[in-house]
Coordinates of C-alpha atoms and ligand atoms in Angstrom, one line a residue:
X957 CA 116.9 -21.9 253.4
X958 CA 113.6 -22.3 255.2
X959 CA 111.8 -25.6 255.7
X960 CA 108.1 -24.9 256.1
X961 CA 105.6 -27.2 257.5
X962 CA 102.0 -28.2 256.5
X963 CA 101.9 -26.2 253.3
X964 CA 98.9 -26.6 250.9
X965 CA 100.1 -27.8 247.5
X966 CA 97.0 -26.4 245.7
X967 CA 98.9 -23.5 244.1
X968 CA 101.7 -25.8 243.1
X969 CA 99.7 -28.3 240.9
X970 CA 97.7 -27.4 237.8
X971 CA 94.9 -29.8 238.7
X972 CA 94.4 -27.6 241.8
X973 CA 94.3 -30.5 244.2
X974 CA 94.3 -29.4 247.8
X975 CA 96.7 -31.7 249.6
X976 CA 99.4 -30.8 252.1
X977 CA 103.2 -31.1 252.2
X978 CA 104.3 -32.1 255.7
X979 CA 107.6 -30.3 254.9
X980 CA 108.3 -27.9 252.0
X981 CA 111.4 -26.1 250.8
X982 CA 111.8 -23.7 247.8
X983 CA 115.1 -24.3 246.0
X984 CA 116.6 -21.3 244.3
X985 CA 120.2 -22.3 243.9
X986 CA 122.3 -25.4 243.1
X987 CA 124.2 -25.0 246.3
X988 CA 121.0 -25.0 248.3
X989 CA 119.8 -28.1 246.5
X990 CA 123.1 -29.9 247.4
X991 CA 122.7 -28.8 251.0
X992 CA 119.1 -30.1 251.2
X993 CA 120.0 -33.4 249.7
X994 CA 122.6 -33.7 252.4
X995 CA 120.2 -33.2 255.3
X996 CA 120.0 -36.4 257.2
X997 CA 116.7 -35.5 258.9
X998 CA 114.9 -35.7 255.5
X999 CA 116.2 -38.9 253.8
X1000 CA 113.2 -39.0 251.5
X1001 CA 112.1 -36.2 249.2
X1002 CA 109.4 -35.4 246.7
X1003 CA 110.6 -33.4 243.7
X1004 CA 108.1 -30.8 242.5
X1005 CA 108.5 -28.7 239.4
X1006 CA 105.7 -26.9 237.6
X1007 CA 103.2 -29.4 238.9
X1008 CA 101.6 -29.6 235.4
X1009 CA 101.8 -33.4 234.9
X1010 CA 100.9 -34.5 238.3
X1011 CA 97.8 -36.0 240.1
X1012 CA 98.2 -35.8 243.8
X1013 CA 95.8 -38.1 245.7
X1014 CA 97.1 -37.7 249.3
X1015 CA 99.2 -35.5 251.5
X1016 CA 103.0 -35.8 251.0
X1017 CA 104.6 -36.9 254.2
X1018 CA 108.2 -36.4 253.0
X1019 CA 110.1 -33.2 252.2
X1020 CA 108.8 -31.5 249.1
X1021 CA 111.6 -29.8 247.1
X1022 CA 110.0 -27.1 245.0
X1023 CA 112.6 -26.5 242.2
X1024 CA 112.6 -22.8 241.4
X1025 CA 115.9 -22.4 239.8
X1026 CA 115.8 -19.4 237.4
X1027 CA 117.8 -18.1 234.4
X1028 CA 117.9 -18.2 230.6
X1029 CA 121.1 -17.6 228.7
X1030 CA 122.7 -18.0 225.3
X1031 CA 125.8 -20.2 225.9
X1032 CA 127.0 -20.8 222.4
X1033 CA 126.4 -19.1 219.1
X1034 CA 127.2 -19.5 215.4
X1035 CA 125.8 -17.6 212.5
X1036 CA 123.0 -20.1 212.1
X1037 CA 122.5 -21.7 215.5
X1038 CA 122.3 -20.9 219.2
X1039 CA 122.4 -23.1 222.3
X1040 CA 120.1 -21.7 224.9
X1041 CA 120.4 -22.8 228.5
X1042 CA 117.3 -22.6 230.7
X1043 CA 117.2 -23.4 234.4
X1044 CA 114.7 -26.0 235.5
X1045 CA 112.3 -23.6 237.3
X1046 CA 111.7 -21.3 234.3
X1047 CA 108.1 -21.4 233.1
X1048 CA 108.0 -23.3 229.8
X1049 CA 105.9 -20.8 227.8
X1050 CA 108.0 -18.0 229.2
X1051 CA 111.0 -19.6 227.7
X1052 CA 109.2 -20.1 224.3
X1053 CA 108.3 -16.3 224.3
X1054 CA 111.8 -15.3 225.2
X1055 CA 113.2 -17.4 222.3
X1056 CA 110.6 -15.9 219.9
X1057 CA 111.6 -12.4 221.0
X1058 CA 115.3 -13.1 220.2
X1059 CA 114.2 -14.6 216.8
X1060 CA 115.3 -18.1 217.8
X1061 CA 113.3 -20.9 216.1
X1062 CA 112.5 -24.4 217.3
X1063 CA 110.1 -24.0 220.2
X1064 CA 107.2 -22.3 218.5
X1065 CA 105.1 -25.4 218.0
X1066 CA 105.4 -26.1 221.8
X1067 CA 103.8 -22.7 222.7
X1068 CA 101.6 -22.5 225.7
X1069 CA 102.3 -25.9 227.2
X1070 CA 101.9 -25.6 230.9
X1071 CA 104.7 -26.5 233.3
X1072 CA 108.4 -25.7 233.8
X1073 CA 111.6 -26.4 231.8
X1074 CA 113.0 -29.0 234.2
X1075 CA 110.1 -31.4 233.8
X1076 CA 109.9 -31.1 230.0
X1077 CA 112.5 -33.7 229.2
X1078 CA 111.0 -36.2 231.7
X1079 CA 108.0 -36.9 229.5
X1080 CA 109.5 -35.5 226.3
X1081 CA 106.7 -32.9 225.9
X1082 CA 105.2 -32.6 222.4
X1083 CA 102.6 -30.9 220.4
X1084 CA 101.6 -30.1 216.8
X1085 CA 104.3 -32.2 215.1
X1086 CA 107.3 -31.3 217.4
X1087 CA 108.7 -33.0 220.5
X1088 CA 111.2 -31.7 223.0
X1089 CA 113.8 -34.2 221.7
X1090 CA 113.8 -32.4 218.3
X1091 CA 115.4 -29.3 219.9
X1092 CA 117.1 -30.9 222.9
X1093 CA 120.9 -30.6 223.1
X1094 CA 121.6 -31.8 226.7
X1095 CA 120.4 -31.4 230.2
X1096 CA 122.2 -31.2 233.5
X1097 CA 120.8 -33.2 236.5
X1098 CA 121.9 -33.5 240.1
X1099 CA 122.3 -37.0 241.3
X1100 CA 120.1 -37.4 244.5
X1101 CA 122.5 -39.8 246.2
X1102 CA 125.7 -37.8 245.8
X1103 CA 124.7 -34.2 244.9
X1104 CA 126.9 -34.5 241.8
X1105 CA 126.0 -32.7 238.6
X1106 CA 125.8 -35.0 235.6
X1107 CA 125.1 -34.2 231.9
X1108 CA 122.7 -36.3 229.8
X1109 CA 122.8 -35.9 226.0
X1110 CA 119.8 -36.9 223.9
X1111 CA 120.9 -40.5 223.5
X1112 CA 121.4 -40.9 227.2
X1113 CA 117.9 -39.6 227.8
X1114 CA 116.3 -42.4 225.7
X1115 CA 113.4 -40.3 224.6
X1116 CA 110.2 -41.9 223.4
X1117 CA 106.6 -40.9 223.0
X1118 CA 105.9 -39.0 226.3
X1119 CA 108.8 -41.0 227.7
X1120 CA 112.4 -40.8 228.8
X1121 CA 115.0 -42.6 231.1
X1122 CA 113.9 -40.2 233.9
X1123 CA 110.5 -42.0 233.9
X1124 CA 112.0 -45.4 233.8
X1125 CA 115.4 -46.7 234.8
X1126 CA 116.6 -43.5 236.4
X1127 CA 113.2 -42.6 238.1
X1128 CA 113.8 -40.6 241.3
X1129 CA 117.6 -40.8 241.0
X1130 CA 118.2 -37.4 239.4
X1131 CA 116.8 -33.8 239.6
X1132 CA 117.0 -32.0 236.3
X1133 CA 118.6 -28.6 237.0
X1134 CA 118.8 -27.1 233.5
X1135 CA 118.2 -27.9 229.9
X1136 CA 120.1 -26.8 226.8
X1137 CA 118.2 -26.3 223.5
X1138 CA 119.7 -26.1 220.0
X1139 CA 117.7 -23.5 218.2
X1140 CA 118.0 -21.8 214.8
X1141 CA 118.8 -18.1 214.2
X1142 CA 118.0 -18.2 210.5
X1143 CA 116.6 -20.7 208.0
X1144 CA 114.1 -21.9 210.6
X1145 CA 112.8 -25.4 210.0
X1146 CA 109.1 -24.5 210.1
X1147 CA 106.8 -27.3 211.0
X1148 CA 103.3 -26.6 209.7
X1149 CA 102.3 -30.0 208.6
X1150 CA 99.9 -30.6 211.5
X1151 CA 96.4 -30.2 210.0
X1152 CA 95.1 -27.7 212.5
X1153 CA 98.1 -25.4 212.0
X1154 CA 97.6 -25.4 208.2
X1155 CA 94.0 -24.6 208.6
X1156 CA 94.7 -21.8 211.1
X1157 CA 97.3 -20.2 208.9
X1158 CA 95.1 -20.4 205.9
X1159 CA 92.3 -18.8 207.8
X1160 CA 94.6 -15.9 208.8
X1161 CA 95.8 -15.8 205.1
X1162 CA 99.4 -16.3 206.1
X1163 CA 101.3 -17.6 203.1
X1164 CA 104.9 -17.4 204.3
X1165 CA 104.6 -18.0 208.0
X1166 CA 107.2 -16.8 210.5
X1167 CA 108.0 -18.6 213.8
X1168 CA 105.8 -15.9 215.5
X1169 CA 102.9 -16.8 213.1
X1170 CA 103.2 -20.5 214.0
X1171 CA 103.3 -19.7 217.7
X1172 CA 100.2 -17.6 217.4
X1173 CA 98.4 -20.3 215.4
X1174 CA 99.3 -22.9 218.1
X1175 CA 98.1 -20.6 220.9
X1176 CA 94.8 -20.1 219.1
X1177 CA 94.3 -23.9 218.6
X1178 CA 95.3 -24.7 222.1
X1179 CA 93.0 -22.0 223.6
X1180 CA 90.1 -23.3 221.4
X1181 CA 90.4 -26.9 222.6
X1182 CA 92.3 -27.1 225.9
X1183 CA 91.3 -25.6 229.2
X1184 CA 93.5 -23.0 230.8
X1185 CA 94.7 -24.4 234.2
X1186 CA 94.4 -20.9 235.6
X1187 CA 90.6 -21.1 235.0
X1188 CA 89.9 -24.8 235.4
X1189 CA 92.2 -27.4 237.0
X1190 CA 93.7 -29.9 234.6
X1191 CA 96.9 -31.7 233.6
X1192 CA 96.6 -31.6 229.8
X1193 CA 96.2 -35.0 228.2
X1194 CA 95.5 -37.4 231.0
X1195 CA 96.2 -40.5 228.9
X1196 CA 98.7 -41.4 226.2
X1197 CA 97.4 -42.2 222.8
X1198 CA 97.5 -46.0 222.5
X1199 CA 99.9 -47.5 220.0
X1200 CA 98.3 -50.6 218.3
X1201 CA 98.8 -53.0 215.4
X1202 CA 97.1 -52.7 212.0
X1203 CA 94.6 -55.5 213.0
X1204 CA 93.3 -53.5 215.8
X1205 CA 92.7 -50.5 213.6
X1206 CA 90.9 -52.7 211.0
X1207 CA 88.8 -54.3 213.7
X1208 CA 87.6 -50.8 214.9
X1209 CA 87.1 -49.6 211.4
X1210 CA 84.4 -52.3 210.9
X1211 CA 82.1 -50.6 213.3
X1212 CA 83.6 -47.0 213.0
X1213 CA 85.0 -46.4 209.5
X1214 CA 85.7 -42.8 210.5
X1215 CA 88.2 -43.8 213.3
X1216 CA 91.2 -41.4 213.2
X1217 CA 94.6 -43.0 213.3
X1218 CA 98.3 -42.1 212.5
X1219 CA 101.1 -44.3 211.4
X1220 CA 103.9 -44.5 213.9
X1221 CA 106.1 -46.8 211.9
X1222 CA 105.4 -49.4 209.2
X1223 CA 103.5 -51.7 211.6
X1224 CA 102.2 -49.5 214.5
X1225 CA 99.5 -46.9 214.6
X1226 CA 98.3 -44.4 217.2
X1227 CA 94.6 -44.1 217.8
X1228 CA 93.6 -40.8 219.6
X1229 CA 92.6 -41.8 223.1
X1230 CA 90.4 -38.7 223.0
X1231 CA 88.3 -40.2 220.2
X1232 CA 88.0 -43.6 222.1
X1233 CA 86.9 -41.8 225.3
X1234 CA 84.4 -39.6 223.4
X1235 CA 82.9 -42.8 221.8
X1236 CA 82.5 -44.2 225.3
X1237 CA 80.3 -41.3 226.1
X1238 CA 82.5 -39.4 228.6
X1239 CA 83.1 -36.2 226.7
X1240 CA 81.8 -33.2 228.8
X1241 CA 80.6 -35.5 231.6
X1242 CA 80.8 -34.4 235.2
X1243 CA 80.9 -36.5 238.3
X1244 CA 80.8 -34.1 241.2
X1245 CA 83.7 -31.8 240.6
X1246 CA 85.7 -34.3 238.6
X1247 CA 85.0 -34.2 234.8
X1248 CA 86.0 -34.7 231.3
X1249 CA 86.6 -31.6 229.2
X1250 CA 83.8 -30.7 226.9
X1251 CA 86.1 -29.9 223.9
X1252 CA 88.8 -32.6 224.3
X1253 CA 87.9 -35.9 226.0
X1254 CA 91.6 -36.7 226.6
X1255 CA 91.7 -34.0 229.3
X1256 CA 90.3 -34.6 232.8
X1257 CA 89.3 -31.5 234.7
X1258 CA 88.8 -30.3 238.3
X1259 CA 85.7 -28.1 238.3
X1260 CA 86.6 -26.8 241.7
X1261 CA 87.0 -29.0 244.8
X1262 CA 87.5 -32.4 243.3
X1263 CA 89.9 -34.6 245.3
X1264 CA 92.8 -36.5 243.6
X1265 CA 91.0 -39.7 244.5
X1266 CA 87.9 -38.6 242.6
X1267 CA 89.9 -37.7 239.5
X1268 CA 91.6 -41.0 239.8
X1269 CA 88.3 -42.9 240.1
X1270 CA 87.1 -41.2 237.0
X1271 CA 90.3 -42.1 235.1
X1272 CA 89.9 -45.7 236.1
X1273 CA 86.3 -45.9 235.0
X1274 CA 87.3 -44.4 231.7
X1275 CA 90.1 -47.0 231.3
X1276 CA 87.7 -49.8 232.1
X1277 CA 85.0 -48.6 229.7
X1278 CA 87.5 -48.1 226.8
X1279 CA 88.8 -51.6 227.5
X1280 CA 85.3 -53.0 227.5
X1281 CA 84.2 -51.3 224.4
X1282 CA 87.4 -51.4 222.3
X1283 CA 89.6 -54.0 223.9
X1284 CA 92.3 -51.4 224.2
X1285 CA 94.2 -50.5 227.3
X1286 CA 94.9 -46.8 227.6
X1287 CA 97.7 -45.7 230.0
X1288 CA 97.9 -42.4 232.0
X1289 CA 100.6 -40.0 230.9
X1290 CA 100.2 -38.0 234.1
X1291 CA 102.3 -38.9 237.1
X1292 CA 99.9 -40.2 239.7
X1293 CA 101.0 -40.1 243.3
X1294 CA 99.1 -42.7 245.2
Ligands
LIG2680 N1 89.4 -36.4 219.0 C1 88.1 -36.7 219.2 N2 87.5 -36.4 220.4 C2 88.1 -35.8 221.4 C3 89.5 -35.4 221.2 C4 90.1 -35.8 220.0 O1 87.5 -37.3 218.3 O2 87.5 -35.5 222.4 C5 90.1 -36.7 217.8 C6 90.2 -35.4 216.9 O3 89.1 -35.1 216.2 C7 91.4 -35.7 216.1 C8 92.2 -36.6 217.0 O4 91.4 -37.1 218.0 O5 91.0 -36.4 214.9 C9 93.5 -36.0 217.6 O6 93.1 -34.9 218.4 P1 94.2 -33.7 218.8 O7 94.7 -33.1 217.5 O8 93.5 -32.8 219.7 O9 95.4 -34.5 219.4 P2 95.5 -35.6 220.5 O10 96.0 -36.8 219.9 O11 94.2 -35.8 221.2 C10 97.9 -35.0 221.2 C11 98.7 -34.7 222.5 C12 98.4 -33.3 222.9 C13 98.8 -32.3 221.8 C14 98.0 -32.7 220.6 C15 98.5 -31.9 219.4 C16 99.0 -36.9 223.5 C17 98.7 -37.7 224.7 N3 98.4 -35.7 223.5 O12 96.5 -35.0 221.6 O13 99.3 -33.1 224.1 O14 98.6 -31.0 222.2 O15 98.3 -34.1 220.2 O16 99.8 -32.3 219.0 O17 99.8 -37.3 222.7 C18 99.4 -33.0 226.4 O18 100.3 -33.9 226.3 O19 99.1 -32.6 227.6 C19 98.8 -32.5 225.2 C20 97.8 -31.7 225.3

């Protein structure tokens, strides 16, 4: 185990922000993780996974633990289902492709989401009608204070929209080391209801889609709208879609009858933050190297050398403008390190 000093974190965050870690260690085994947590010289740590939901605005002065635990295995199997266990450092899309190769269904709608397995439950990643919680069986996490491994089932994780207990009550207390997924071997529950998937399958003239067809459709849709972090720095959706009451929707409809909205439950509705931001005139705008993606206003981008502070300043002016024009507060979904 080697503790390095003054390491640039640019390759470790998908926004491509160039800040430094004063101390940095790559974790490749559970034993190593336990040992590092025991080091008295580094009482504070910063846990880094895939770095895909993260905005770094300054150097990290504590020890950065880069969680790079690897391995994907089937740990239980019946004629219809499998439980797949993936270690936290596995690339998310790599896991999706591995499952598709084995013919396991459940993750196809979540194709091409940047990031690693270990951070997926923290914000209950979701796309195109499916959320992680729909396929989640349990996860194992190491308690930072004791080095003990503890299991969390779905209920214990308290999943919500881009939310879980690891973002709230248990924030910073656990390091997720692996996640178990409950997937189908046959009779896959295909989820094609999301408008863009239906359109894409129709265009390809696919009548009876397979899990592979759905994955391909999702990949095509994502590539057409969302910037590839390998080409342009970004963290996916920067904000959550605000959940509002019916009165708010009706108020906005008076000026904008076309406003898109989705029912969450009988009383609450989600309005796409991307639509609100576009209406405020930010779509495709650029302020130095910090910008708003030209095809999806919910995504902030780093055109090259933007600092975390510049991205944050842009995010705050977007928040203010949306509040001014629509009287709605939009909240970041990205973890901002100030
Ligand atoms: N819209 C606009 N302008 C924009 C962007 C969107 O008018 O610039 C409108 C679209 O026309 C559409 C609606 O907003 O009517 C919804 O757009 P989209 O289908 O792209 O979905 P979203 O609500 O903007 C959410 C997730 C995405 C996920 C997609 C698909 C959040 C915060 N984001 O975006 O997740 O891929 O749905 O399921 O819930 C991510 O979390 O990083 C992410 C990309």
